[in-house]
């Protein structure tokens, strides 16, 4: 009996120590209840251990010592237990203070409880035992236990009544059971002494039973707390994303609800599957470096496309024990991307068709205009009759307007489709300004307007930039200024500022004394097809595209354009552009230059070259007639042919100085003809400059032709003066007789 009791008490003490320590190691002391529970297990085990030691003693002094230590543990456990119940019952105010304070009465009680004169030790059948001597202390001791038990029971009842959740009520029941077990054990122990009997370790054994219930309460409480451990399980089952857990042999172990729904099977059915039964995956999808991988896969069951993330799960030895596979069904997204790709291809095709249509339209419209303008220019050159000259000039103006219109529409659609590119080349600002002045002077003069260019003579002239576009921007603004000014003047003031070593910030301010623009309309100026102040401008030709193109081109060049205007008095358009300086030359005096460059458009014949030979190739005979007519005064020897094949024949037989070659011809087109010309072994005209003549005037085509190997480019309708200038450039200098007029 004695031995059995001994082993029981010590065995239970060891188990309690173990349970307390392992729970503590697992959970740590995150909050108050963890600490209290841990302390309670230590006190409980200590209680059992030391009171147990009392029973195996033969020496009363030693027994008294162990009892004194054991009593500390008893009181410690009571304090912890009381505080745990207070914590769980969430009691507040006076009741809390009373309960917390009362349990601490054990501290003043302690010295009396352990005093040897108050306790009698004696040997019994179950070992050394003791009895508190009757008197005030024993009454106080019993009273302490009774009141404490009543307190704790009240707290449990309070919790049972006040707490509304079922789990809280369950905790209250468990606590009540604990209190009753401890209370019963202690009461029995204490009561025995009243009957002159020594204490049998009932309370010591009972408190182990209470400790088991307390442990269950604590675990139950922890199970319903919001902790990462609890929630990860909850999250695993509740997420909609299918989550699969495979073991290291790629056999499915567990699935969440999302995965079961995804596969359309019960959880049990799912768990019979292997990885290859679910996904079509690359062979080595699970053999990757690192701990995470993302792969594309197809799901057998659903025929869906999935993006799969695979996480390796390791054991403590860093060996793989399984894989977590999270599946994202991307079928819809992939299908949408495919749809978008198809739409994009369709849009690209439509865009290509639009560009082709525009290029074609440009070609188709320009070809007849070429005939009209060319023939008209010949009328202007050859007639002496005043009224005929007048009619021909009207035709000339109308055709020029038509050309500007076509060019604007082509440029606009090219910019809109993002195909307009800035092509930077070196150019002379001086020549550009001269050309602009020449072009605008006639228009201004026709309206009786004074046109002035104020340009500082030291402005750097050798620049790198897109000359064609700079010219287009300025010409547009200058022509508008002339168009919308009835009397007065148009002035372009140029200012410059050096930015760094080789950058130049140019400011072109075009001021007119014209009709002006209302403040509220300034914001609309750069919108496409928007002509403002219709009443005022309806008599003036225009489409409302010019400024929109200007604005877009300036944006392409990272420049800026601003407008200041006083309605009825005039406007100033200011353009700022940055260009690179590539040489030392400056603009100098412009007016002199303009004077020199002036050309008599009516007459033509900048030069004569009776010994020069030109081969003109165009399938349209009217165009050939125009070329002949335009070059009549130059007395150049012109051979006209109407196909690429004939071009090759003639070039093989005769040495020509320049070949004017049309692009769009039936059969062999201009580009193919050029390539054959270059490869022809017996080509007598292999040194001839080949200039493409084309009605394709879309922005950027010039570069395309130069890339194909043409020496130069001339767009239709051919202007006599441009043609002559090109020929001066390419005909051998010894053939040319300058200024024959
Ligand atoms: P368009 O001149 O072909 O109508 P623009 O885009 O060049 O088209 O100009 C848009 C509008 O801006 C014109 O219709 C005109 O009302 C106004 N505008 C442009 N320049 C001036 C100017 N210098 N003075 C007054 N109004 C102007």
XYZ file of C-alpha atoms and ligand atoms in Angstrom, residues 408 476-477 480-485 510 512 514-517 524-527 529-534 537 540-549 565 570-573, ligand 1:
68
model
C -2.848 66.892 -94.087
C 1.418 75.768 -91.107
C 1.557 78.545 -88.533
C -2.546 80.417 -90.933
C -1.244 83.857 -89.913
C -1.434 84.997 -93.534
C -4.811 83.295 -94.074
C -6.454 84.845 -91.025
C -5.003 88.372 -91.477
C 4.691 84.221 -85.352
C -0.084 88.632 -86.997
C -5.374 89.319 -88.016
C -8.840 88.424 -86.796
C -7.572 87.067 -83.447
C -9.062 84.287 -81.372
C -10.057 74.158 -78.797
C -7.447 75.336 -81.287
C -5.451 72.116 -81.437
C -8.382 69.718 -81.724
C -11.318 68.977 -87.598
C -12.321 71.845 -85.325
C -12.610 75.196 -87.016
C -13.395 77.849 -84.484
C -15.307 81.051 -84.924
C -17.030 79.566 -88.016
C -13.553 81.913 -91.023
C -11.370 81.110 -95.657
C -10.303 77.710 -96.931
C -9.356 75.184 -94.276
C -10.116 71.836 -92.715
C -9.285 72.409 -89.052
C -6.486 69.836 -89.260
C -3.384 72.026 -89.538
C -2.929 73.007 -85.890
C -3.825 69.525 -84.694
C -0.982 68.139 -86.832
C -4.393 86.379 -78.890
C -4.163 89.598 -83.771
C -2.437 86.528 -82.444
C 1.009 85.226 -81.564
C 1.807 81.529 -81.917
P -7.651 75.501 -90.721
O -6.819 76.723 -90.830
O -7.448 74.561 -91.853
O -9.075 75.786 -90.451
P -6.084 74.942 -88.390
O -6.054 73.718 -87.551
O -4.824 75.392 -88.987
O -7.197 74.655 -89.461
O -6.681 76.077 -87.490
C -7.817 75.833 -86.682
C -8.585 77.093 -86.433
O -7.813 78.001 -85.645
C -8.879 77.867 -87.697
O -10.069 77.405 -88.288
C -8.995 79.286 -87.191
O -10.310 79.512 -86.730
C -8.062 79.342 -85.989
N -6.773 79.972 -86.295
C -5.603 79.355 -86.576
N -4.619 80.264 -86.754
C -5.161 81.481 -86.569
C -4.666 82.826 -86.604
N -3.375 83.090 -86.877
N -5.530 83.811 -86.357
C -6.818 83.561 -86.066
N -7.362 82.324 -86.030
C -6.546 81.307 -86.268
